[in-house]
Coordinates of C-alpha atoms in Angstrom, one line a residue:
X1 CA -27.6 -207.3 -111.9
X2 CA -27.0 -205.8 -108.5
X3 CA -23.4 -205.5 -107.3
X4 CA -21.8 -204.3 -104.1
X5 CA -20.8 -200.6 -104.5
X6 CA -17.6 -199.2 -103.0
X7 CA -17.3 -195.5 -102.2
X8 CA -14.8 -193.7 -104.2
X9 CA -12.6 -190.7 -103.2
X10 CA -15.2 -188.3 -104.7
X11 CA -17.8 -189.9 -102.6
X12 CA -15.7 -189.4 -99.4
X13 CA -15.1 -185.7 -100.4
X14 CA -18.8 -185.3 -101.0
X15 CA -19.6 -186.7 -97.5
X16 CA -17.1 -184.4 -95.9
X17 CA -18.6 -181.4 -97.7
X18 CA -22.1 -182.4 -96.7
X19 CA -21.1 -183.1 -93.0
X20 CA -18.6 -180.3 -92.8
X21 CA -20.6 -178.3 -90.2
X22 CA -21.1 -181.4 -88.0
X23 CA -17.5 -182.4 -88.4
X24 CA -16.3 -178.9 -87.4
X25 CA -18.6 -178.7 -84.4
X26 CA -17.5 -182.2 -83.2
X27 CA -13.8 -181.3 -83.5
X28 CA -14.3 -178.0 -81.7
X29 CA -16.4 -179.6 -78.9
X30 CA -14.0 -182.5 -78.3
X31 CA -11.0 -180.2 -78.3
X32 CA -12.8 -177.7 -76.0
X33 CA -13.7 -180.5 -73.6
X34 CA -10.1 -181.8 -73.5
X35 CA -8.7 -178.3 -73.0
X36 CA -11.3 -177.7 -70.2
X37 CA -10.2 -180.9 -68.5
X38 CA -6.5 -180.0 -68.8
X39 CA -7.2 -176.6 -67.3
X40 CA -9.7 -177.5 -64.6
X41 CA -8.1 -180.6 -63.2
X42 CA -6.4 -179.6 -59.9
X43 CA -2.6 -180.0 -59.8
X44 CA -0.9 -182.6 -57.6
X45 CA 2.5 -181.9 -56.2
X46 CA 4.9 -184.7 -55.3
X47 CA 7.7 -184.5 -52.7
X48 CA 10.3 -187.3 -52.7
X49 CA 12.9 -188.3 -50.2
X50 CA 15.7 -190.8 -51.1
X51 CA 17.0 -193.2 -48.5
X52 CA 20.3 -195.1 -49.0
X53 CA 20.7 -198.7 -47.9
X54 CA 24.2 -198.5 -46.5
X55 CA 26.2 -201.6 -45.9
X56 CA 27.8 -202.7 -42.6
X57 CA 30.4 -200.2 -41.3
X58 CA 32.7 -202.9 -39.9
X59 CA 34.2 -205.4 -42.3
X60 CA 32.2 -208.6 -42.4
X61 CA 35.4 -210.6 -42.3
X62 CA 36.0 -209.2 -38.8
X63 CA 32.5 -209.1 -37.4
X64 CA 29.6 -210.8 -39.2
X65 CA 26.1 -209.6 -38.4
X66 CA 23.4 -212.3 -38.3
X67 CA 20.6 -209.8 -38.9
X68 CA 21.0 -209.8 -42.7
X69 CA 18.1 -210.1 -45.1
X70 CA 17.2 -208.9 -48.6
X71 CA 16.8 -205.1 -48.8
X72 CA 13.6 -205.5 -50.9
X73 CA 12.0 -207.8 -48.2
X74 CA 13.0 -205.5 -45.4
X75 CA 11.7 -202.4 -47.2
X76 CA 8.4 -204.1 -47.8
X77 CA 8.1 -205.2 -44.2
X78 CA 8.9 -201.6 -43.0
X79 CA 6.4 -200.2 -45.5
X80 CA 3.6 -202.4 -44.1
X81 CA 4.5 -201.3 -40.6
X82 CA 4.6 -197.6 -41.5
X83 CA 1.4 -197.7 -43.4
X84 CA -0.7 -199.0 -40.6
X85 CA -4.1 -197.5 -39.8
X86 CA -2.9 -195.8 -36.6
X87 CA 0.1 -194.2 -38.3
X88 CA -1.9 -192.9 -41.3
X89 CA -4.7 -191.6 -39.1
X90 CA -2.2 -189.7 -36.9
X91 CA -0.6 -188.1 -40.0
X92 CA -4.0 -187.2 -41.4
X93 CA -5.1 -185.5 -38.2
X94 CA -1.7 -183.8 -37.8
X95 CA -1.7 -182.1 -41.2
X96 CA -5.5 -181.9 -41.7
X97 CA -5.4 -184.0 -44.9
X98 CA -8.7 -184.4 -46.9
X99 CA -10.5 -182.0 -44.6
X100 CA -12.2 -180.4 -47.6
X101 CA -13.9 -183.7 -48.3
X102 CA -16.1 -183.2 -45.3
X103 CA -18.4 -186.0 -44.5
X104 CA -18.1 -187.5 -47.9
X105 CA -15.0 -189.4 -46.8
X106 CA -15.0 -191.8 -43.9
X107 CA -11.8 -192.8 -42.1
X108 CA -11.4 -195.8 -44.3
X109 CA -11.8 -193.7 -47.4
X110 CA -9.2 -191.2 -46.1
X111 CA -6.7 -194.1 -45.3
X112 CA -7.2 -195.6 -48.8
X113 CA -6.8 -192.2 -50.4
X114 CA -3.5 -191.6 -48.5
X115 CA -2.2 -195.1 -49.3
X116 CA -2.7 -194.4 -53.0
X117 CA -0.9 -191.1 -52.6
X118 CA 2.2 -192.8 -51.0
X119 CA 4.7 -194.2 -53.5
X120 CA 7.7 -196.4 -52.4
X121 CA 10.1 -197.1 -55.3
X122 CA 13.3 -199.1 -55.0
X123 CA 16.5 -198.2 -56.9
X124 CA 18.5 -201.2 -58.0
X125 CA 21.9 -201.6 -59.5
X126 CA 24.1 -204.5 -60.6
X127 CA 26.6 -205.6 -57.9
X128 CA 29.4 -208.0 -58.8
X129 CA 28.8 -211.4 -57.1
X130 CA 25.2 -210.5 -56.1
X131 CA 23.5 -209.6 -59.3
X132 CA 20.7 -207.0 -59.0
X133 CA 20.7 -205.4 -55.6
X134 CA 18.7 -202.6 -54.1
X135 CA 20.9 -199.8 -53.0
X136 CA 18.3 -197.1 -52.3
X137 CA 14.6 -196.3 -52.4
X138 CA 12.4 -193.3 -52.8
X139 CA 9.5 -192.3 -50.5
X140 CA 7.1 -189.9 -52.2
X141 CA 3.8 -188.3 -51.3
X142 CA 1.3 -186.5 -53.6
X143 CA -1.0 -183.7 -52.5
X144 CA -2.6 -180.7 -54.1
X145 CA -0.6 -178.4 -51.8
X146 CA 3.2 -178.4 -52.2
X147 CA 4.0 -177.5 -48.6
X148 CA 1.7 -180.3 -47.3
X149 CA 3.3 -182.8 -49.7
X150 CA 6.8 -181.9 -48.4
X151 CA 5.8 -182.1 -44.7
X152 CA 4.1 -185.4 -45.1
X153 CA 7.0 -186.8 -47.1
X154 CA 9.3 -185.7 -44.3
X155 CA 7.1 -187.5 -41.8
X156 CA 7.1 -190.7 -43.8
X157 CA 10.9 -190.7 -44.3
X158 CA 11.3 -190.2 -40.6
X159 CA 9.0 -193.1 -39.9
X160 CA 10.9 -195.3 -42.3
X161 CA 14.2 -194.5 -40.7
X162 CA 12.9 -195.0 -37.1
X163 CA 11.0 -198.2 -38.0
X164 CA 14.1 -199.7 -39.6
X165 CA 16.3 -199.0 -36.5
X166 CA 13.5 -200.2 -34.2
X167 CA 12.9 -203.4 -36.2
X168 CA 16.6 -204.3 -36.5
X169 CA 17.2 -203.6 -32.8
X170 CA 14.2 -205.6 -31.7
X171 CA 15.1 -208.5 -34.0
X172 CA 18.6 -208.6 -32.6
X173 CA 17.4 -208.4 -29.0
X174 CA 14.8 -211.1 -29.6
X175 CA 17.4 -213.3 -31.3
X176 CA 19.8 -212.9 -28.4
X177 CA 17.1 -213.6 -25.8
X178 CA 15.9 -216.7 -27.6
X179 CA 19.5 -218.1 -28.0
X180 CA 20.2 -217.4 -24.4
X181 CA 17.1 -219.3 -23.3
X182 CA 18.0 -222.2 -25.6
X183 CA 21.6 -222.2 -24.3
X184 CA 20.3 -222.3 -20.7
X185 CA 18.0 -225.2 -21.6
X186 CA 20.8 -227.1 -23.3
X187 CA 23.1 -226.3 -20.4
X188 CA 20.7 -227.8 -17.9
X189 CA 20.2 -230.8 -20.2
X190 CA 24.0 -231.2 -20.5
X191 CA 24.4 -231.0 -16.7
X192 CA 21.7 -233.7 -16.3
X193 CA 23.5 -236.0 -18.8
X194 CA 26.8 -235.4 -17.0
X195 CA 25.2 -236.4 -13.7
X196 CA 23.7 -239.5 -15.3
X197 CA 27.1 -240.4 -16.8
X198 CA 28.9 -239.8 -13.4
X199 CA 26.3 -242.0 -11.6
X200 CA 26.6 -244.7 -14.2
X201 CA 30.3 -244.8 -13.9
X202 CA 30.1 -244.8 -10.2
X203 CA 27.6 -247.6 -10.2
X204 CA 29.7 -249.7 -12.6
X205 CA 33.1 -248.5 -11.5
X206 CA 34.5 -252.1 -11.6
X207 CA 33.2 -252.9 -15.0
X208 CA 34.1 -249.9 -17.1
X209 CA 35.7 -250.6 -20.5
X210 CA 38.8 -248.6 -19.8
X211 CA 39.6 -250.9 -16.8
X212 CA 39.3 -254.0 -18.8
X213 CA 43.0 -254.5 -19.3
X214 CA 43.6 -253.9 -15.6
X215 CA 41.0 -256.5 -14.6
X216 CA 42.5 -259.0 -17.0
X217 CA 45.9 -258.4 -15.4
X218 CA 44.5 -258.7 -11.9
X219 CA 42.7 -261.9 -12.9
X220 CA 45.9 -263.4 -14.2
X221 CA 47.7 -262.3 -11.0
X222 CA 45.0 -263.9 -8.8
X223 CA 45.2 -267.1 -10.8
X224 CA 49.0 -267.3 -10.3
X225 CA 48.6 -266.5 -6.6
X226 CA 45.9 -269.2 -6.4
X227 CA 48.2 -271.8 -7.9
X228 CA 50.9 -270.9 -5.4
X229 CA 48.5 -271.0 -2.4
X230 CA 47.1 -274.3 -3.7
X231 CA 50.6 -275.7 -3.9
X232 CA 51.4 -274.6 -0.4
X233 CA 48.0 -276.0 0.7
X234 CA 48.8 -279.5 -0.7
X235 CA 52.3 -279.4 0.8
X236 CA 50.8 -278.5 4.2
X237 CA 48.3 -281.5 3.9
X238 CA 51.3 -283.9 3.2
X239 CA 53.2 -282.5 6.1
X240 CA 50.0 -283.0 8.3
X241 CA 49.7 -286.6 7.3
X242 CA 53.4 -287.2 8.1
X243 CA 53.0 -285.5 11.5
X244 CA 49.9 -287.7 12.2
X245 CA 52.0 -290.8 11.6
X246 CA 54.7 -289.3 13.8
X247 CA 52.1 -288.7 16.5
X248 CA 50.9 -292.3 16.3
X249 CA 54.5 -293.5 16.7
X250 CA 55.1 -291.2 19.7
X251 CA 51.9 -292.5 21.3
X252 CA 53.3 -296.0 20.9
X253 CA 56.5 -295.0 22.7
X254 CA 58.6 -294.9 19.6
X255 CA 60.0 -291.5 19.2
X256 CA 61.1 -290.6 15.8
X257 CA 63.6 -288.2 14.5
X258 CA 63.0 -285.5 12.1
X259 CA 64.2 -287.8 9.3
X260 CA 61.8 -290.6 10.3
X261 CA 64.3 -292.9 12.1
X262 CA 63.8 -294.0 15.6
X263 CA 66.1 -292.6 18.4
X264 CA 68.7 -294.9 20.0
X265 CA 68.4 -295.8 23.8
X266 CA 71.2 -293.4 24.4
X267 CA 69.3 -290.6 22.8
X268 CA 66.2 -291.6 24.7
X269 CA 68.2 -291.4 28.0
X270 CA 69.0 -287.8 27.2
X271 CA 70.0 -285.9 30.5
X272 CA 69.1 -282.5 31.7
X273 CA 72.3 -280.6 30.8
X274 CA 72.1 -281.7 27.2
X275 CA 68.5 -280.6 27.0
X276 CA 69.3 -277.2 28.4
X277 CA 72.2 -276.9 25.9
X278 CA 69.8 -277.9 23.1
X279 CA 67.3 -275.3 24.5
X280 CA 69.9 -272.6 24.5
X281 CA 70.9 -273.5 20.9
X282 CA 67.2 -273.4 19.7
X283 CA 66.7 -270.0 21.3
X284 CA 69.5 -268.7 19.1
X285 CA 67.5 -269.7 16.0
X286 CA 63.8 -269.6 17.1
X287 CA 61.6 -267.7 19.3
X288 CA 60.1 -269.1 22.5
X289 CA 56.8 -269.8 20.9
X290 CA 58.4 -272.1 18.3
X291 CA 57.1 -275.7 18.7
X292 CA 60.6 -277.2 19.0
X293 CA 61.6 -274.7 21.6
X294 CA 58.3 -275.3 23.5
X295 CA 58.9 -279.2 23.3
X296 CA 62.5 -278.9 24.7
X297 CA 61.3 -276.6 27.4
X298 CA 58.6 -279.1 28.5
X299 CA 61.2 -281.9 28.6
X300 CA 63.5 -279.8 30.8
X301 CA 60.5 -279.0 33.1
X302 CA 59.6 -282.7 33.2
X303 CA 63.2 -283.8 34.1
X304 CA 63.5 -281.2 36.7
X305 CA 60.2 -282.3 38.2
X306 CA 61.3 -286.0 38.4
X307 CA 64.9 -285.1 39.5
X308 CA 66.3 -286.7 36.3
X309 CA 64.4 -290.0 36.7
X310 CA 61.9 -291.4 34.3
X311 CA 63.7 -289.9 31.4
X312 CA 62.3 -292.3 28.9
X313 CA 58.7 -291.7 29.9
X314 CA 59.2 -288.0 29.9
X315 CA 60.9 -288.1 26.6
X316 CA 58.0 -290.0 25.0
X317 CA 55.5 -287.5 26.5
X318 CA 57.6 -284.6 25.2
X319 CA 57.7 -286.1 21.7
X320 CA 53.9 -286.5 21.7
X321 CA 53.5 -282.9 22.9
X322 CA 55.9 -281.6 20.3
X323 CA 54.2 -283.5 17.5
X324 CA 50.8 -282.4 18.6
X325 CA 52.0 -278.8 18.7
X326 CA 53.4 -279.2 15.2
X327 CA 50.1 -280.8 14.0
X328 CA 48.1 -277.9 15.5
X329 CA 50.4 -275.4 13.7
X330 CA 50.0 -277.3 10.5
X331 CA 46.2 -277.4 10.8
X332 CA 46.1 -273.7 11.4
X333 CA 48.3 -273.2 8.4
X334 CA 46.0 -275.5 6.3
X335 CA 43.0 -273.5 7.4
X336 CA 44.7 -270.3 6.6
X337 CA 45.6 -271.5 3.2
X338 CA 42.1 -272.8 2.6
X339 CA 40.7 -269.4 3.5
X340 CA 43.2 -267.8 1.1
X341 CA 42.0 -270.1 -1.6
X342 CA 38.4 -269.2 -0.9
X343 CA 39.2 -265.5 -1.0
X344 CA 41.1 -265.9 -4.2
X345 CA 38.3 -267.9 -5.8
X346 CA 35.8 -265.3 -4.8
X347 CA 38.1 -262.6 -6.1
X348 CA 38.6 -264.4 -9.5
X349 CA 34.8 -265.0 -9.7
X350 CA 34.3 -261.2 -9.2
X351 CA 36.9 -260.4 -11.8
X352 CA 35.3 -262.8 -14.3
X353 CA 31.8 -261.4 -13.6
X354 CA 33.1 -257.8 -14.1
X355 CA 34.8 -258.9 -17.3
X356 CA 31.5 -260.5 -18.5
X357 CA 29.6 -257.5 -17.5
X358 CA 31.9 -255.0 -19.3
X359 CA 30.2 -255.4 -22.8
X360 CA 26.8 -254.5 -21.4
X361 CA 28.2 -251.6 -19.4
X362 CA 30.1 -250.5 -22.5
X363 CA 26.8 -250.4 -24.5
X364 CA 25.1 -248.3 -21.8
X365 CA 28.1 -246.1 -21.5
X366 CA 28.4 -245.6 -25.3
X367 CA 24.7 -244.5 -25.3
X368 CA 25.2 -242.0 -22.5
X369 CA 28.4 -240.7 -24.1
X370 CA 26.7 -240.3 -27.4
X371 CA 23.9 -238.3 -25.9
X372 CA 26.4 -236.3 -23.9
X373 CA 28.5 -235.5 -26.9
X374 CA 25.5 -234.5 -29.0
X375 CA 24.2 -232.3 -26.2
X376 CA 27.7 -230.8 -25.7
X377 CA 28.0 -230.0 -29.5
X378 CA 24.5 -228.4 -29.5
X379 CA 25.4 -226.4 -26.4
X380 CA 28.7 -225.2 -27.9
X381 CA 27.0 -224.4 -31.2
X382 CA 24.1 -222.4 -29.5
X383 CA 26.6 -220.6 -27.3
X384 CA 28.6 -219.6 -30.4
X385 CA 25.4 -218.3 -32.0
X386 CA 24.5 -216.5 -28.9
X387 CA 27.9 -214.7 -28.9
X388 CA 27.3 -213.8 -32.6
X389 CA 23.8 -212.5 -31.7
X390 CA 25.2 -210.4 -28.9
X391 CA 27.8 -208.9 -31.4
X392 CA 24.9 -208.2 -33.8
X393 CA 22.9 -206.6 -31.1
X394 CA 25.9 -204.3 -30.2
X395 CA 26.3 -203.4 -33.9
X396 CA 22.6 -202.5 -34.2
X397 CA 22.6 -200.5 -31.0
X398 CA 25.7 -198.6 -32.0
X399 CA 24.3 -198.2 -35.6
X400 CA 27.3 -199.9 -37.1
X401 CA 25.4 -202.6 -39.0
X402 CA 23.6 -202.3 -42.3
X403 CA 21.4 -199.2 -42.0
X404 CA 19.1 -196.7 -43.8
X405 CA 20.7 -193.3 -44.3
X406 CA 18.8 -190.2 -45.6
X407 CA 20.5 -189.4 -48.9
X408 CA 18.2 -186.6 -50.1
X409 CA 15.5 -185.1 -47.9
X410 CA 12.1 -184.2 -49.3
X411 CA 12.1 -180.8 -51.0
X412 CA 9.4 -178.3 -51.8
X413 CA 8.1 -179.3 -55.3
X414 CA 8.4 -176.5 -57.8
X415 CA 5.8 -177.8 -60.3
X416 CA 3.0 -180.3 -60.2
X417 CA 3.5 -183.9 -61.4
X418 CA -0.2 -184.4 -62.2
X419 CA -2.0 -183.8 -64.4
X420 CA 0.2 -183.7 -67.5
X421 CA -1.7 -180.9 -69.3
X422 CA 0.4 -181.1 -72.4
X423 CA -0.5 -184.8 -72.9
X424 CA -4.1 -184.1 -72.3
X425 CA -4.2 -181.3 -74.9
X426 CA -2.2 -183.4 -77.3
X427 CA -4.6 -186.3 -76.8
X428 CA -7.5 -183.9 -77.4
X429 CA -6.0 -182.9 -80.7
X430 CA -5.8 -186.5 -81.7
X431 CA -9.3 -187.4 -80.4
X432 CA -11.0 -184.4 -81.9
X433 CA -10.7 -185.2 -85.6
X434 CA -11.0 -188.9 -84.9
X435 CA -14.2 -188.4 -82.9
X436 CA -15.7 -186.1 -85.6
X437 CA -14.8 -188.6 -88.3
X438 CA -16.3 -191.5 -86.3
X439 CA -19.5 -189.5 -85.8
X440 CA -19.8 -188.7 -89.5
X441 CA -19.2 -192.3 -90.4
X442 CA -21.8 -193.5 -88.0
X443 CA -24.4 -191.1 -89.4
X444 CA -23.5 -192.3 -93.0
X445 CA -23.9 -195.9 -92.0
X446 CA -27.4 -195.1 -90.5
X447 CA -28.4 -193.0 -93.6
X448 CA -29.4 -195.1 -96.7
X449 CA -28.7 -192.3 -99.1
X450 CA -27.6 -193.2 -102.7
X451 CA -24.6 -191.2 -103.9
X452 CA -23.8 -190.9 -107.6
X453 CA -24.5 -192.8 -110.7
X454 CA -22.4 -195.8 -109.7
X455 CA -24.3 -196.2 -106.4
X456 CA -27.7 -195.9 -108.3
X457 CA -26.6 -198.6 -110.8
X458 CA -25.6 -200.9 -108.0
X459 CA -29.0 -200.4 -106.3
X460 CA -31.3 -200.8 -109.4
X461 CA -29.1 -203.2 -111.2
X462 CA -29.4 -201.3 -114.5
X463 CA -27.3 -198.9 -116.4
X464 CA -28.2 -195.2 -116.1
X465 CA -28.8 -193.5 -119.5
X466 CA -28.8 -189.8 -118.4
X467 CA -27.6 -188.1 -115.3
X468 CA -28.7 -184.6 -114.4
X469 CA -26.0 -182.6 -112.5
X470 CA -26.8 -180.8 -109.2
X471 CA -27.9 -177.3 -109.9
X472 CA -26.8 -174.8 -107.1
X473 CA -29.2 -171.9 -106.4
X474 CA -28.2 -168.5 -105.3
X475 CA -29.5 -169.1 -101.8
X476 CA -27.2 -172.1 -101.5
X477 CA -24.2 -170.2 -102.7
X478 CA -24.9 -167.5 -100.1
X479 CA -25.3 -170.1 -97.5
X480 CA -22.0 -171.7 -98.5
X481 CA -20.2 -168.3 -98.3
X482 CA -21.6 -167.7 -94.9
X483 CA -20.4 -171.1 -93.6
X484 CA -17.0 -170.6 -95.2
X485 CA -16.6 -167.4 -93.2
X486 CA -17.7 -169.1 -90.1
X487 CA -15.2 -171.9 -90.6
X488 CA -12.4 -169.3 -91.2
X489 CA -13.4 -167.5 -88.0
X490 CA -13.5 -170.8 -86.1
X491 CA -10.1 -171.7 -87.5
X492 CA -8.6 -168.4 -86.5
X493 CA -10.1 -168.8 -83.0
X494 CA -8.9 -172.3 -82.7
X495 CA -5.4 -171.3 -83.8
X496 CA -5.5 -168.5 -81.2
X497 CA -6.5 -171.0 -78.6
X498 CA -3.7 -173.3 -79.6
X499 CA -1.2 -170.5 -79.4
X500 CA -2.4 -169.5 -75.9
X501 CA -2.2 -173.1 -74.7
X502 CA 1.3 -173.4 -76.1
X503 CA 2.3 -170.1 -74.4
X504 CA 0.8 -171.2 -71.0
X505 CA 1.5 -174.9 -71.0
X506 CA 4.6 -175.5 -73.0
X507 CA 6.7 -172.4 -73.5
X508 CA 6.2 -168.7 -73.9
X509 CA 5.8 -167.7 -77.5
X510 CA 8.7 -165.3 -77.5
X511 CA 11.1 -168.0 -76.3
X512 CA 9.7 -170.4 -78.8
X513 CA 10.2 -167.8 -81.6
X514 CA 13.8 -167.2 -80.6
X515 CA 14.5 -170.9 -80.5
X516 CA 13.0 -171.3 -84.0
X517 CA 15.0 -168.4 -85.4
X518 CA 18.2 -169.7 -83.8
X519 CA 17.7 -173.1 -85.4
X520 CA 17.2 -171.6 -88.9
X521 CA 20.2 -169.3 -88.6

């Protein structure tokens, strides 16, 4: 019965003996290739400059800059600006970079090659209250010549410093200019609203809400004045009616006294001296234009014209004239009071209209005042921001705000950073036996050779009765001695190569020997 045969340790040792030559050659070839790669790859030198992100020089509690942003973001923006096509081409032409590539490299290839050679690495630390914060960053450049790497790194550091200053100054100036323009716009808008508010108040000066109490007081005063005038008006009408009755009585020849009683015949036969005395007495109390004074004067003139006769007739005529004069004065007074009433009614109607109009005026005024207050707040806010932007601009121009400071300039590199020849050789030492073993295993998998009695039994499915051992001939023994010598020579050569590589790439052998002896003492 057939079964799956598994190789034993003896089988593996037999395979190694059979494939020893191939395995040795594979190890030597792979190791030689890795050593050749480690030796022939051209070295790359790296020059690095360190730029410190320095905080604001003046305390933020006194002057706060408005041009703050995350350092990582600002460094990335500056990196993009520095590594533009024009800047890189200028540096390439200035230092003759990649000139040995000839026509194989186009401008785009050179720019890509240079971008790959530039390394910008940030240095972060923990800051209390802010967490991880970038405090510095390195700008490095790699090239096969150490002096070129240093010069280009210096050029890049200078570009970073100048671009940072330019960017911050431009941003501060643009911010100030923008805020100034916005402040001017808001100032013009605020002035327009102030003019609208003034025009509105002027157009509705008599209906403004703040004058409401005054208008109510004036309305009450006008109503009180109207009642007084109306009372005088009614009294004047009563007096007029009385004087009209008195006029009717005078026209009928029945003079009446001031108290409504008729005069006696003796009173009607009043003489000229008594009239003159009465006239003189009236002048002491009234002016000449007074109706009583005028009536007495007419009586005197009438008596003087008749020589004292016809006193009764003259007296009646004088009474009629006096009454008419009083009626005329009463009518004028009534007309004046009526006009006063009309003026007061008109005034009260105006006050009432203004009082009724006040709520509508107040709504319009509130709207204008709200717009005015909002515009004023925006204007004051934008002016405050403009002042802050001007302070920030001054800080940037005087280099007192957050800035980039060259902490360590790029130096001439003493040894290359690429390739790491030690790692390449160490990798070759690992890959050489692994590669040889993989090649042997691949050949064994492709070869269907039966090894040993166990393998034969698993193939034929029957037990082997007799096994004849391998008989080595003299020629094979000689061949084995020859290969053994070759392997010893190859081992010695390989050991010598390893010692040379250690001496050249790691440490001189004498120093290594001294260190080893010092450790065992």
